[in-house]
Structures are given as C-alpha cells and as structure tokens.
Short mmCIF file of C-alpha atoms in Angstrom, two decimals:
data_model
loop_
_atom_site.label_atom_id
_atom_site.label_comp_id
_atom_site.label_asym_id
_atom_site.label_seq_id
_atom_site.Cartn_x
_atom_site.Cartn_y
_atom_site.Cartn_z
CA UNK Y 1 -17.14 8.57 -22.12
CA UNK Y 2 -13.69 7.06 -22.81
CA UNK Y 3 -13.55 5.03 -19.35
CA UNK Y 4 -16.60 2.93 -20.21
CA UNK Y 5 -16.03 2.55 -24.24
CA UNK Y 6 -12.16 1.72 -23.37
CA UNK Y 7 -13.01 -1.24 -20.78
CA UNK Y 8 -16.39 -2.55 -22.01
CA UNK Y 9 -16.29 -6.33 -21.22
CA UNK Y 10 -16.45 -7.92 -24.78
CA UNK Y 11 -18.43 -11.59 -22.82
CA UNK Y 12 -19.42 -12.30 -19.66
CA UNK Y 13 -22.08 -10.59 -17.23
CA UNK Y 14 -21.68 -6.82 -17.82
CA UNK Y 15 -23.50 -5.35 -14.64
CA UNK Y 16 -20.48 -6.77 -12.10
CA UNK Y 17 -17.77 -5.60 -14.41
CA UNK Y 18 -19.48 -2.00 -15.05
CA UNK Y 19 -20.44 -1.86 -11.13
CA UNK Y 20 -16.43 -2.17 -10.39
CA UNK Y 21 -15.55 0.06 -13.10
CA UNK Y 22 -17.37 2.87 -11.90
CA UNK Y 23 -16.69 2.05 -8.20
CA UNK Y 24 -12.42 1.77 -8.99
CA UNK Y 25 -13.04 5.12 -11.01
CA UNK Y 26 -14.44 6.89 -7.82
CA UNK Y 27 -11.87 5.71 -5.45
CA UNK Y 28 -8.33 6.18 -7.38
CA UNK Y 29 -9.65 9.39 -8.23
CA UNK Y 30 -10.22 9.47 -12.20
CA UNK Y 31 -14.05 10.38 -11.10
CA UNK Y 32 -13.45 12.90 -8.71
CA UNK Y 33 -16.39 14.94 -6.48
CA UNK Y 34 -18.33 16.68 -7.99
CA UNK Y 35 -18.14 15.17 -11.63
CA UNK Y 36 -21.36 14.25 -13.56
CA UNK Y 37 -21.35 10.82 -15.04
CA UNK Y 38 -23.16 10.58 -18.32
CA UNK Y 39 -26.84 10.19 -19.12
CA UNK Y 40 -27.79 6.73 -18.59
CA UNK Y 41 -28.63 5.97 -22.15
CA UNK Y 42 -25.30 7.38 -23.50
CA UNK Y 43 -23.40 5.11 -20.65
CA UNK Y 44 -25.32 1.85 -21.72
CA UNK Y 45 -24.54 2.54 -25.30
CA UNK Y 46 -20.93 3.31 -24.53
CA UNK Y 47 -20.75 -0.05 -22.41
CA UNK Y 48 -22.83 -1.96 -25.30
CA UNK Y 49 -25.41 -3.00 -22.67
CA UNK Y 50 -28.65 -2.66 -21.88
CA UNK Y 51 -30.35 0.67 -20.33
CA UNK Y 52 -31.66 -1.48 -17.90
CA UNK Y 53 -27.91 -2.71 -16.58
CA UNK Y 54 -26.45 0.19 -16.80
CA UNK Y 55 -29.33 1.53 -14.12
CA UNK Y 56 -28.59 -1.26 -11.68
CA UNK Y 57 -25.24 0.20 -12.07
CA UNK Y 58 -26.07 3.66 -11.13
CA UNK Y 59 -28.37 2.49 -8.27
CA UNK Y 60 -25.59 0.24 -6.67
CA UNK Y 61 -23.34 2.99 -6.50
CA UNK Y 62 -25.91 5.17 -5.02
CA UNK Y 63 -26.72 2.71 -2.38
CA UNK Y 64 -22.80 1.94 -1.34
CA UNK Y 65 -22.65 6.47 -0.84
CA UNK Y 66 -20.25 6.89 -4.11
CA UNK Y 67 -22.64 9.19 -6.48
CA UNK Y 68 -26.17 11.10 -5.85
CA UNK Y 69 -28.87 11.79 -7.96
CA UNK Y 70 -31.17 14.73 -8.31
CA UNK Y 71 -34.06 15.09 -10.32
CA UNK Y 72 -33.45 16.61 -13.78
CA UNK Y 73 -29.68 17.06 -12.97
CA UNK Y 74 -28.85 14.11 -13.25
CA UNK Y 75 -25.87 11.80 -11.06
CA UNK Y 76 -22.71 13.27 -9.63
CA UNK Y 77 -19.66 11.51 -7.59
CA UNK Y 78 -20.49 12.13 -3.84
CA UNK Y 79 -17.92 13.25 -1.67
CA UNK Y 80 -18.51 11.28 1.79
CA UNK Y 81 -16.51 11.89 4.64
CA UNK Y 82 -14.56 8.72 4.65
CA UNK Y 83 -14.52 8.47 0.99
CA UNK Y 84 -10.62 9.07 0.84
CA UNK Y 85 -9.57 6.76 3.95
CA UNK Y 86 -11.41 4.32 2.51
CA UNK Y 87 -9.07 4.39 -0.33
CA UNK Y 88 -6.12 2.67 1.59
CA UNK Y 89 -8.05 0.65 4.09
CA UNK Y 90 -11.61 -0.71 4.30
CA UNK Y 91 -14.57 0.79 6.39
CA UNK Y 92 -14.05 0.09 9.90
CA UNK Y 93 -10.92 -1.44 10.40
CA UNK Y 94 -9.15 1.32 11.74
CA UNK Y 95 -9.32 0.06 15.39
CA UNK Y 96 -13.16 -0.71 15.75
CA UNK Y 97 -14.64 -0.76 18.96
CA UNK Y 98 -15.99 -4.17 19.14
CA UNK Y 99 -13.51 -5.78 21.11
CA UNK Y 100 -14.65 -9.44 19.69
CA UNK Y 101 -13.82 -8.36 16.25
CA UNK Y 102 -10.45 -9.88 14.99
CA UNK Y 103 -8.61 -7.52 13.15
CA UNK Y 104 -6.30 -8.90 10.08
CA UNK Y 105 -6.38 -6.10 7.93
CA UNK Y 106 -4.03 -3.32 8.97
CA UNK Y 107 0.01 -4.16 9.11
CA UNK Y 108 0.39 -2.50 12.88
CA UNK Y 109 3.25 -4.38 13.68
CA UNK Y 110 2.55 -4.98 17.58
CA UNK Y 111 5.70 -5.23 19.82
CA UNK Y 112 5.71 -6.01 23.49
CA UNK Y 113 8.48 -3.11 24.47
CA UNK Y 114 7.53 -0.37 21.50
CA UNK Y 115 5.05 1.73 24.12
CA UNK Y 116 7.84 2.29 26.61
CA UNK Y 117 10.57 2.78 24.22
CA UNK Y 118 9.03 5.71 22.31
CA UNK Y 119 7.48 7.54 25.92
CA UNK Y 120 11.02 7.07 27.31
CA UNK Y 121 12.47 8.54 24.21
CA UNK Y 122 10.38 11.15 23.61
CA UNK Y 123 10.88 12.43 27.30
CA UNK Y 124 15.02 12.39 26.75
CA UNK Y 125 14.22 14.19 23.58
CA UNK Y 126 12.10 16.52 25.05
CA UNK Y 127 15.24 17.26 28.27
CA UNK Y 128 17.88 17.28 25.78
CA UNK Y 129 16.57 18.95 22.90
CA UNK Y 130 18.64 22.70 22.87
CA UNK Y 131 16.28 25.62 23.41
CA UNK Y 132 16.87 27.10 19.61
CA UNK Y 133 15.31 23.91 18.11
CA UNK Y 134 12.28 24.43 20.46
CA UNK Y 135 11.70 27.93 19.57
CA UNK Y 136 13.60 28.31 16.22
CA UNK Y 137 12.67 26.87 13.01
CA UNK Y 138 15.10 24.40 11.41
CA UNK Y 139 15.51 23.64 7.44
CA UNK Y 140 12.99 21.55 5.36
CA UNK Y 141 15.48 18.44 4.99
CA UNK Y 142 15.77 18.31 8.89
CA UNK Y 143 18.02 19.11 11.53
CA UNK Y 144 21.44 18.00 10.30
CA UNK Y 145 22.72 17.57 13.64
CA UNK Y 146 20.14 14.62 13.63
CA UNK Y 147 21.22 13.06 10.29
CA UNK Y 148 24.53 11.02 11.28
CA UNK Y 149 22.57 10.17 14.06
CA UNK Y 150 19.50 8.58 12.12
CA UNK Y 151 21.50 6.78 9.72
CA UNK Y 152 21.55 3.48 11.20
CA UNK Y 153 18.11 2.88 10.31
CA UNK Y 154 19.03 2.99 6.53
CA UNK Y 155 19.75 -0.69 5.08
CA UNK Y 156 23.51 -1.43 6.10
CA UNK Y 157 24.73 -0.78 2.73
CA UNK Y 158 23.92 2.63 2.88
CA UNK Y 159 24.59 3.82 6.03
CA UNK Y 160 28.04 5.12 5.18
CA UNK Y 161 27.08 7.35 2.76
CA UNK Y 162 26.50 11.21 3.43
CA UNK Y 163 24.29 11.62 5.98
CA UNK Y 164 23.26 15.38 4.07
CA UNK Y 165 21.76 13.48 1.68
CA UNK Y 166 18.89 12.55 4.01
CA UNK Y 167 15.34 14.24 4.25
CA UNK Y 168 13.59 13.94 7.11
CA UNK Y 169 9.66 13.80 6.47
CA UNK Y 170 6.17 12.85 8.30
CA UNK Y 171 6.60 9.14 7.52
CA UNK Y 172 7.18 7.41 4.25
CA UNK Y 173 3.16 7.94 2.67
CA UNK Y 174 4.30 11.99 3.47
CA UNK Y 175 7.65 11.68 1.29
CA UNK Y 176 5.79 9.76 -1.35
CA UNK Y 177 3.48 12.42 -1.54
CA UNK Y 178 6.44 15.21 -1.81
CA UNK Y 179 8.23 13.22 -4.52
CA UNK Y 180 5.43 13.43 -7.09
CA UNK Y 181 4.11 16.23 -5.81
CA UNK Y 182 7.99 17.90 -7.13
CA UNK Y 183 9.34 15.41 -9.64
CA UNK Y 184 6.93 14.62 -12.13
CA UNK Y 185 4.33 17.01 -13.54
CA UNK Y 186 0.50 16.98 -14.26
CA UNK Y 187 0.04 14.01 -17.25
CA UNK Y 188 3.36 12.38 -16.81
CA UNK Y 189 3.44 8.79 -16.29
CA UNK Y 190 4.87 6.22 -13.12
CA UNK Y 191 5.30 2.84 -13.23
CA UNK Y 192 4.33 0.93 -10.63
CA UNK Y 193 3.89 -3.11 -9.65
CA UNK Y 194 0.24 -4.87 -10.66
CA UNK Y 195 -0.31 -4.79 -6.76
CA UNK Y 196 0.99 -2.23 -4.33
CA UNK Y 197 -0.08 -0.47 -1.37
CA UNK Y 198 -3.39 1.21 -2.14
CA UNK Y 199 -2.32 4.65 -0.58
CA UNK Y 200 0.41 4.85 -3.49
CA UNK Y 201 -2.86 4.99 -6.59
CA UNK Y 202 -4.16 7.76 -4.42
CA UNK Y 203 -1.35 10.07 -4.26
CA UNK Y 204 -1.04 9.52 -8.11
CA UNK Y 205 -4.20 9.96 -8.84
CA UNK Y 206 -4.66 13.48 -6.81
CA UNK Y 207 -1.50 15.10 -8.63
CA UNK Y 208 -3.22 14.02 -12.21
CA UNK Y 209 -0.39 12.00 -12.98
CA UNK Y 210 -0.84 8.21 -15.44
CA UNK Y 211 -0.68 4.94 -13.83
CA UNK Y 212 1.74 2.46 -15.86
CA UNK Y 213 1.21 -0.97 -14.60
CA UNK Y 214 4.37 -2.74 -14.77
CA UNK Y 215 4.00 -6.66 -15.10
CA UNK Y 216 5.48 -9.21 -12.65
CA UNK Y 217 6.52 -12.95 -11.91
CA UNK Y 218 7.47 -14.69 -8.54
CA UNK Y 219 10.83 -12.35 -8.57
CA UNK Y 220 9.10 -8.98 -9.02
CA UNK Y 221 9.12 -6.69 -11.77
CA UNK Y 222 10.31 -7.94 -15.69
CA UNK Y 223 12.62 -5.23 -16.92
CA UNK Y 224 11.31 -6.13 -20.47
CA UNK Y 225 7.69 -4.80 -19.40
CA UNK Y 226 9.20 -1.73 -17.60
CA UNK Y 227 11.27 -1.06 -20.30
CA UNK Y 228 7.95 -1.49 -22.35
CA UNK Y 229 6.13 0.91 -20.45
CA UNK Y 230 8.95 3.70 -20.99
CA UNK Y 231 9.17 3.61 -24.15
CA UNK Y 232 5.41 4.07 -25.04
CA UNK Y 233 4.51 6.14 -22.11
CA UNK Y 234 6.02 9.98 -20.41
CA UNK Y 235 7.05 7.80 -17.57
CA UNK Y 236 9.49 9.78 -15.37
CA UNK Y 237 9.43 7.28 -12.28
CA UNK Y 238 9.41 3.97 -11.03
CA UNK Y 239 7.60 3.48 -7.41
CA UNK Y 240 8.99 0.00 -6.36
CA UNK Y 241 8.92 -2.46 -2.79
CA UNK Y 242 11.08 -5.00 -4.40
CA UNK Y 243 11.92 -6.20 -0.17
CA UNK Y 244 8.59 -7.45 1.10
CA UNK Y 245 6.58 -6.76 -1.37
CA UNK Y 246 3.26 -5.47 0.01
CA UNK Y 247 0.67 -7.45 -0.93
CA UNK Y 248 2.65 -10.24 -2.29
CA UNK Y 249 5.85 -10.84 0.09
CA UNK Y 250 7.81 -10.82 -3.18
CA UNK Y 251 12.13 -9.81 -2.26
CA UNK Y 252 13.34 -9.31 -6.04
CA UNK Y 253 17.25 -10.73 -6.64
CA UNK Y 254 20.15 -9.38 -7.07
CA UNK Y 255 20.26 -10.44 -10.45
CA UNK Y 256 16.90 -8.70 -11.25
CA UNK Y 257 17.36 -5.64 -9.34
CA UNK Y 258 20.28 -4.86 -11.77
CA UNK Y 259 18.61 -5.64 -14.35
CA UNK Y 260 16.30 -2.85 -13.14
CA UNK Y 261 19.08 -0.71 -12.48
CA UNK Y 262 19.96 -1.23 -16.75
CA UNK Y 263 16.92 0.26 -17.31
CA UNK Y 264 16.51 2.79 -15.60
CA UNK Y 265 19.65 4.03 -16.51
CA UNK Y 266 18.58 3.69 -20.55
CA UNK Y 267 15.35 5.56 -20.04
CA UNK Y 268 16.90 8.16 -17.56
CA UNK Y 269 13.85 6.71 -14.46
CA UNK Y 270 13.92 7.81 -11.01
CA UNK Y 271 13.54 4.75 -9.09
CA UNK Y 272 11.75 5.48 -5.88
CA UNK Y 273 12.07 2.50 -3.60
CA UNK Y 274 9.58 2.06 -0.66
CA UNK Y 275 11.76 -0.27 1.92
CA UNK Y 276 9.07 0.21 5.41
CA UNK Y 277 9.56 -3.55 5.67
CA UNK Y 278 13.56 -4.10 4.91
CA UNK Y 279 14.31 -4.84 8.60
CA UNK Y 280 11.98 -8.24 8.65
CA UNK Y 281 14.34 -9.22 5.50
CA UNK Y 282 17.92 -9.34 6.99
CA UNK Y 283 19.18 -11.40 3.98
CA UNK Y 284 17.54 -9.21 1.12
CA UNK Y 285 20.15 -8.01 -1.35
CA UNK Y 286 21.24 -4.38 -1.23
CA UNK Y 287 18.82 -1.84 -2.46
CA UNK Y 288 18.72 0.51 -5.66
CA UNK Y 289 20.18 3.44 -3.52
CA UNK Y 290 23.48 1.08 -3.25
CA UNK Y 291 23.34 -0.30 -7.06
CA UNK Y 292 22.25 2.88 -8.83
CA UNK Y 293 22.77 6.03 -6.19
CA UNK Y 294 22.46 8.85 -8.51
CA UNK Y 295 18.50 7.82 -9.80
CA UNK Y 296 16.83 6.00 -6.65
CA UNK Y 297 15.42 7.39 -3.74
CA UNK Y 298 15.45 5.26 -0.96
CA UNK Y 299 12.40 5.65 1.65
CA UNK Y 300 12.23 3.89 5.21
CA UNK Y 301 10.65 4.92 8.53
CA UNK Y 302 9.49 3.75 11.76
CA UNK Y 303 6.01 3.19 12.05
CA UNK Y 304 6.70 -0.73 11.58
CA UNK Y 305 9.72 -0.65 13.07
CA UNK Y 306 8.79 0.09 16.18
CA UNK Y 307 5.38 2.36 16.44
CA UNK Y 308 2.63 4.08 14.03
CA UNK Y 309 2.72 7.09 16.76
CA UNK Y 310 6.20 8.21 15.49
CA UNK Y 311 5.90 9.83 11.75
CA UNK Y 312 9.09 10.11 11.29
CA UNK Y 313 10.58 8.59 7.66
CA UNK Y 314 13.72 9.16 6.06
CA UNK Y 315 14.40 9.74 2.39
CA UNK Y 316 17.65 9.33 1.08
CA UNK Y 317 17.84 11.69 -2.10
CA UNK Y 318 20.45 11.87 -5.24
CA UNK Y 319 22.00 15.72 -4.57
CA UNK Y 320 20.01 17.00 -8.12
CA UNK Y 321 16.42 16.36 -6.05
CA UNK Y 322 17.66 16.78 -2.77
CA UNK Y 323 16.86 20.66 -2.75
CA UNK Y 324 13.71 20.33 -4.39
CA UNK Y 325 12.67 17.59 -2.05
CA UNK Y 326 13.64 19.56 1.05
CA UNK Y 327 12.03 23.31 -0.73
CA UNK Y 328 8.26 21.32 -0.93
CA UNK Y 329 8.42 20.26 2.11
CA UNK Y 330 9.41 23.63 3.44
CA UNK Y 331 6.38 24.76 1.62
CA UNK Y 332 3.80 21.95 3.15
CA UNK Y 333 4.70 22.24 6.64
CA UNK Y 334 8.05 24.02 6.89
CA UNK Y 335 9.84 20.76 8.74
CA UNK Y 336 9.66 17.45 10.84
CA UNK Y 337 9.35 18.24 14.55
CA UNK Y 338 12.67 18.15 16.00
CA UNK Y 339 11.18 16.88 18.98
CA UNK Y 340 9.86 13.99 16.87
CA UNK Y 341 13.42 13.93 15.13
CA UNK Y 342 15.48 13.42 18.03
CA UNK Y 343 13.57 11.12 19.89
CA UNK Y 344 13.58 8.88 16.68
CA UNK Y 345 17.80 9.70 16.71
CA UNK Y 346 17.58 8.66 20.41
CA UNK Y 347 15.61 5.09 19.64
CA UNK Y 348 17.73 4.72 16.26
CA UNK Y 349 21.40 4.95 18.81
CA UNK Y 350 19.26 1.73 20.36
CA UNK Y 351 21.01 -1.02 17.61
CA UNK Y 352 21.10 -4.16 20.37
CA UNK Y 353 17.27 -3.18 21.24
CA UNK Y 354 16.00 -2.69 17.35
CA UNK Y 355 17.96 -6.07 16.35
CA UNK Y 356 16.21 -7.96 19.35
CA UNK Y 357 12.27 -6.46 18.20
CA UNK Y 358 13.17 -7.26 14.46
CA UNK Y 359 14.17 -10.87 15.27
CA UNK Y 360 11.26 -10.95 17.43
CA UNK Y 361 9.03 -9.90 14.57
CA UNK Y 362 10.66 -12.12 12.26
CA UNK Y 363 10.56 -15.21 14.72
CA UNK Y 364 6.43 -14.54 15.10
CA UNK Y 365 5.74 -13.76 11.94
CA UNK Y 366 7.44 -17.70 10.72
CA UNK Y 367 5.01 -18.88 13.47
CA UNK Y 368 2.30 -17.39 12.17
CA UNK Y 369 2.84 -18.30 8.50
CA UNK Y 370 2.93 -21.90 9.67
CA UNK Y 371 -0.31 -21.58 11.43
CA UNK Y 372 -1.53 -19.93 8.48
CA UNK Y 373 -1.02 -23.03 5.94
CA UNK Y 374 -1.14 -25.40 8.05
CA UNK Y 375 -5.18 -23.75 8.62
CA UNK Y 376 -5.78 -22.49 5.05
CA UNK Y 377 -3.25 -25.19 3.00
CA UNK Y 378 -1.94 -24.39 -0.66
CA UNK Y 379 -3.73 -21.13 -0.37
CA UNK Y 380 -1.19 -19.16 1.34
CA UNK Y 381 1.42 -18.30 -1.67
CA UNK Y 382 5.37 -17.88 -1.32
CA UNK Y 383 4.78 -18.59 2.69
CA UNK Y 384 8.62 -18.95 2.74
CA UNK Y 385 8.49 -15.11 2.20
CA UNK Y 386 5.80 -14.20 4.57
CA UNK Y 387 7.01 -11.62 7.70
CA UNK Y 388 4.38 -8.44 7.35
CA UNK Y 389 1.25 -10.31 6.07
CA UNK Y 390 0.12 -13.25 3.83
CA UNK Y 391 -1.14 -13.25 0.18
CA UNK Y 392 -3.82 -15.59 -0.08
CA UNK Y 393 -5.47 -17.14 -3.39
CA UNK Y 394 -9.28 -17.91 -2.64
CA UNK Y 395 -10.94 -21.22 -3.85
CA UNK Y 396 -12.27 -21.13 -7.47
CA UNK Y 397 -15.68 -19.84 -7.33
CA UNK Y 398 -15.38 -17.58 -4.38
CA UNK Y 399 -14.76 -13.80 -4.54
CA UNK Y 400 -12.84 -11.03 -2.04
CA UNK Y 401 -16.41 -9.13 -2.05
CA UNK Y 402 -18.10 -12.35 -1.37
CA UNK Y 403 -15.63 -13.86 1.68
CA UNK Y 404 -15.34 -10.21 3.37
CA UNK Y 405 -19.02 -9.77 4.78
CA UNK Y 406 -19.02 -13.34 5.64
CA UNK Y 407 -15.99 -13.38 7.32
CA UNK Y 408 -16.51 -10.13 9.36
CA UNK Y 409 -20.16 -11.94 10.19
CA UNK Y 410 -17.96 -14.42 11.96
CA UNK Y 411 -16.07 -12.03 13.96
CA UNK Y 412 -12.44 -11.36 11.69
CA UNK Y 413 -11.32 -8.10 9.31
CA UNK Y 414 -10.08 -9.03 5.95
CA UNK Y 415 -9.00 -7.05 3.13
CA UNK Y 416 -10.02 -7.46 0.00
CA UNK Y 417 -7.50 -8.02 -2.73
CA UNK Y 418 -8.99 -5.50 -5.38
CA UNK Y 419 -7.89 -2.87 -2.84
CA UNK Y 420 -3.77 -3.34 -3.94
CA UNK Y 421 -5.12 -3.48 -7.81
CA UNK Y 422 -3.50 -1.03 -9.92
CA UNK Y 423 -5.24 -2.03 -13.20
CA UNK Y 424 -9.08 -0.44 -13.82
CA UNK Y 425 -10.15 -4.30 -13.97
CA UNK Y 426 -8.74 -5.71 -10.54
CA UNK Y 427 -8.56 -9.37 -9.55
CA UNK Y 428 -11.13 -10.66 -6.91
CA UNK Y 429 -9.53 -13.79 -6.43
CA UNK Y 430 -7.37 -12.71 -3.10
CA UNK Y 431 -7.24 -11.04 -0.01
CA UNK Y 432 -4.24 -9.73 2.19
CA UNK Y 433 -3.93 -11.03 6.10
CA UNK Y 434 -2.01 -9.05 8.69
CA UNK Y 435 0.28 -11.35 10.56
CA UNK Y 436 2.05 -9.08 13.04
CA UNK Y 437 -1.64 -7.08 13.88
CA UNK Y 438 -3.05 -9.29 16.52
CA UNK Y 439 -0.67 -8.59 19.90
CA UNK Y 440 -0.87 -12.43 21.20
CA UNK Y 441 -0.48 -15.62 19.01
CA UNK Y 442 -3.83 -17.04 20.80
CA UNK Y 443 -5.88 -14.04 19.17
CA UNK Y 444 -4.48 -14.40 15.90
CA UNK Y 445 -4.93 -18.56 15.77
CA UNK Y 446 -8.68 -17.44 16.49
CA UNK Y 447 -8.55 -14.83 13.49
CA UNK Y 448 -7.62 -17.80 11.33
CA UNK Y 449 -10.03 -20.12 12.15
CA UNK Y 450 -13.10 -17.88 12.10
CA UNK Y 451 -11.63 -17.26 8.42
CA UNK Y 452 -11.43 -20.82 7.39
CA UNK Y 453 -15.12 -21.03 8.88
CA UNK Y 454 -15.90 -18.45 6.69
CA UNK Y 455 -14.45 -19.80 3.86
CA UNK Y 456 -16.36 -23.01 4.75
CA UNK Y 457 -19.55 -21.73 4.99
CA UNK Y 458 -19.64 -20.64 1.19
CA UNK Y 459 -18.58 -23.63 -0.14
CA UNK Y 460 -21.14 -25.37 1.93
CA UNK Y 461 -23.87 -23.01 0.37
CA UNK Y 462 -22.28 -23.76 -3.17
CA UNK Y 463 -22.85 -27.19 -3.33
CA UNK Y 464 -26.26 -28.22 -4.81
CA UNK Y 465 -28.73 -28.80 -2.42
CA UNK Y 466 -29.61 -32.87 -2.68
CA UNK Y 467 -32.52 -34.18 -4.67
CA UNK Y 468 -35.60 -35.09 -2.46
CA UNK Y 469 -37.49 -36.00 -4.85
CA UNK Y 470 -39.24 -39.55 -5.18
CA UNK Y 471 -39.02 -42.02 -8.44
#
C-alpha cells in the first residue's frame, strides 16, 4: 500500500506515527467507507515495523469507531454517523448540553443585537418580498434585483464593480463546494496553505481531487513554493485566507499578495480567496478580486458577520466561470431562498449598524487577546493579529491529543491543532482558541484559566517524582 510505504517514519516510535497515519487517511477521505486496509503482515512490512505494532495500530482505530473487523474478512473503514462532522470540528462541541462546559472551539462570533436584527429582517423580507419570488423560481446566481443591493458586504474595493458578477450561494463552505465541484476535475491538483480550515481537505478530498501543500512564513504563502507546486503538479487552483488567516491570524501584504497575483498569472491559477473574516481586518490590503479580477474568486458571507442562522454567502466570479458557477448550483438545489436573499439585502442596507457590531467584535476580540497572553504568555503567536481566535504553541513535551482530554476534564473545549493540518504527518504542537465564542468576557476569562490549569497539571505530572529514598 503506497500510503504506508510513502510515509514510513525512517526513526522514532512507529506505533504513534502509523496510528495518525491511518486515522488522517480515514478522515480527509483517502480511506473512504467501505475500503479494506491490507493484511496486517503486508502493512507491518510496508511500514518496516513489527507485526506486533502494526496490530496496536489496527486495534486503536477499532476502539476510536474508524475501521471494523470481521473474522476471515478481514478490517474495513467504518462509516459512523458523525464520522464526516467530525472532520471540521471535534466530537461534541457543537453546542453540548452541559451548561458548565466552556466552549473555545467553534468561531460563533456572538453579538449582543444579531438575534433581533436577523428576526426583524427576515419578517420585512418576508412582507416585502413580491409574490412571483414566493411562488416562482429565480436563476441559480440569485435574484439580480438583490445583487446591487448585497454589494456592500463585499470588501470596499470591490463594491463598485458589476453587481452581475455575484453568485448568491448557501454560505461560503456551499460555494467552496460548487467551485471544485465545476472547475477542476477528478485527479487535478489545489494548492492550499499548511493550515486551513479543516472543512476545505474534506471537500477536496470527496471530489478526488490532490492536495498541494503550499509552504508559509509569518506573511502567508511564498510565491516561490506555489510557483513550485505548479510546476510539478496539475494544479488548477489556489484556495487562499490571506485576511485572518484561520488557524494562524496571518493578513498577507500588499507586497506579497502581488507577488501571488505574478504567479498566478504565469501558471494560468484560479485564485479562490475565502475572506469570512475581512470585516474584523479594516486595514487589510485589497483582495485578489481587486489586484487580479479576471482569475480570483472572491467568497464572503454572513454567518460571522452577524449570525450562523443566515446561509447566505456571496461569490464574486470572473464572467468565464460565472455561468458554470451559477448552472451547478442550479443543478444542487436550483437557488438561494429569496426569502433568505432579501432579508440578508435588508441587513446588508444596515452600513451604520454592521460598522458598530464589527468594531464591537474587533474591540472584544483585542480584550480577549490580552487576557489571553497575559494568562498563557509567549504562547499565544502574532497576538497583534488575533480578532476570530488565537494560535497557540504548546510547551515542549506536551501534545494537542494529550492537553484536549485534560482540558475538557476541567470543564473547557479545545481544538486540536492536527485538525487545520493539510500534510498526511500533521503537527501536534498547537491548538486553536475561539475568542468571540463565549457571549460574556467573564465566561471566557474562566475558559482561559481552566486551560492554563490544564496545561499545569501535565507539567506537574512530567516532572520526576522526588527521590525518597534513604543513604
């Protein structure tokens, strides 16, 4: 099996690396349902280990509900219910009944008025919408009588440009989705960042396109690696968040995004830019739909703008994949709700409002930060770029597997940094905290300190225990 003889681990303790392996296989979707992994003696000959290992391998996986075994069939990927949900976030943290739990994991940017401003614009949508959009169907790019109205939720530099150019889809993860799904085919490749929002490896992985991992330093993306990448691979798009980064709060330059810009004109790339966190970064420089219009697609929405409740996300797309954009989406689910449309037109008229929640977000989120560092120290990197959540290094020694169950023992939701990996061997040296999930500053102070508690506890249980013995 190529997977195992490809990333064998040459030193080092085998059964960890081979566990994650496996485990990163199932999730991303290169070991999909149903598939048989090999006998065990031709995987521990593969991996160069022992048969013994490479059982403890099989076993663990067993145990955590990835694969099942039956007698003189041998082991198959399981398909559990939660299997794919689990992909983007962990087990449990989407809103868990135990009140007492802290909850740092999912980016649900809370905002005091965001309740009454979507039920008061859904019910003007609903007594103003005309009667053909509620019993007619519309086109699969949207309503254009909603478009010019919509456009002031596009980054200021673009919001003079033709409003026909925007698609209107189920949120940004649902234009994401229609973008490969239409503009690359089955085996071609897309670059992407090191780290990245997990649902992004999904949707690759389920059209059976390649992940390119692009490298990075403390500005983003190096053009010299992504021009690496498409030269030696079929790569026909780049999937960027070069404002916010998510996990690592990275806002690339000017200077860097047109270097960008250089290459993806020389290798003829489709940079698709991901931008569901541009309104906490006022002062970011203009994105790739303003340097390089005719190859970027521009993506925002407003599930952190103002609620999750309202999938509505907004794609603006070069004429040449406009059509094909709005024809898939046509065939997934014919069109955005116009209901849903206009009341998202009716909040998006609300500039004074949106300005005063963004600088509210903005003005927390600095809070927070400081809290944060001030708690955890020279853990916390880049905190100057910190608004959505925090990227945190963990002490040497201690692992994102190992601080999760420890931390949720002491009552706060963590997620672990292997989650954002897109490499088959991902880092265990981070996790991602929320900053803008807990509603009150109070609750998220608490968050904080039950995780430096945690944190505390294993170093405490790291340090030798002290010699008793008499001379």
């Amino acid at each position: 099996m190529e997977m195992i003889r490809d990333n064998a681990p040459e030193t080092g303790p085998k059964y960890p690396h081979l566990e994650q392996l496996f485990r990163r296989a199932i999730e991303d979707g290169t070991l999909t349902p149903g598939d048989k992994l090999p006998p065990l003696r031709q995987a521990s000959w593969e991996a160069g280990c022992s048969l013994g290992t490479m059982a403890r391998v099989y076993s663990a996986l067993e145990r955590q509900g990835l694969v099942t075994s039956e007698v003189g069939r041998g082991t198959f990927v399981k398909e559990p219910d939660s299997l794919t949900a689990n992909v983007i976030l962990p087990p449990g943290s989407g809103g868990s009944a135990d009140l007492s739990m802290i909850n740092l994991v999912q980016n649900e940017i809370h905002h005091s008025q965001a309740e009454n401003l979507v039920r008061q614009a859904m019910a003007r949508a609903a007594e103003k919408l005309p009667s053909v959009m509620i019993t007619g169907y519309g086109d699969g790019s949207g309503h254009h009588e909603m478009k010019p109205r919509l456009m002031p939720l596009l980054d200021p530099s673009l919001q003079d440009l033709n409003p026909g150019d925007l698609i209107l889809t189920h949120g940004v993860q649902h234009a994401l989705y229609t973008i490969l799904s239409r503009m690359a085919g089955k085996g071609d490749g897309v670059a992407v960042e090191p780290l990245s929002y997990p649902g992004i490896r999904a949707i690759i992985a389920q059209h059976g396109l390649t992940c390119h991992s692009v490298e990075t330093d403390e500005d983003g993306i190096l053009p010299d690696s992504l021009d690496m990448v498409c030269r030696d691979g079929r790569v026909r798009l780049l999937l960027t968040s070069p404002t916010g980064q998510n996990p690592t709060g990275i806002t690339t330059s000017l200077e860097r995004r047109q270097a960008i810009c250089e290459v993806a004109r020389r290798r003829d790339l489709l940079i698709v830019e991901d931008d569901i966190y541009g309104h906490l970064y006022p002062e970011s420089p203009p994105p790739y739909a303003a340097l390089l219009p005719e190859q970027s697609i521009y993506l925002t929405g407003l599930s952190k703008r103002v609620a999750p409740a309202l999938r509505v996300g907004l794609a603006l797309v070069p004429t040449r994949q406009n059509l094909l954009m709005a024809q898939t989406i046509t065939t997934q689910c014919w069109m955005v709700s116009p209901l849903l449309a206009a009341a998202a037109a009716d909040i998006a008229e609300r500039d004074d409002q949106l300005s005063k929640m963004a600088d509210d977000c903005i003005a927390r989120s600095k809070a927070r930060a400081a809290t944060l560092s001030k708690r955890l120290g020279g853990l916390v990197q880049g905190i100057e770029a910190c608004r959505p959540h925090a990227w945190i290094t963990l002490p040497e020694g201690v692992t994102d597997e190992m601080l999760e169950p420890i931390a949720k023992s002491h009552g706060v939701l963590i997620t672990e940094g292997y989650r954002f990996s897109n490499r088959i061997i991902a880092d265990h040296g981070h996790i991602r905290v929320a900053l803008l999930s807990c509603p009150t500053d109070r609750q998220f102070e608490l968050g904080i300190e039950r995780l430096a508690l945690a944190l505390e506890q294993i170093r405490q249980q790291a340090e030798p225990a002290p010699d008793m013995s008499f001379v």
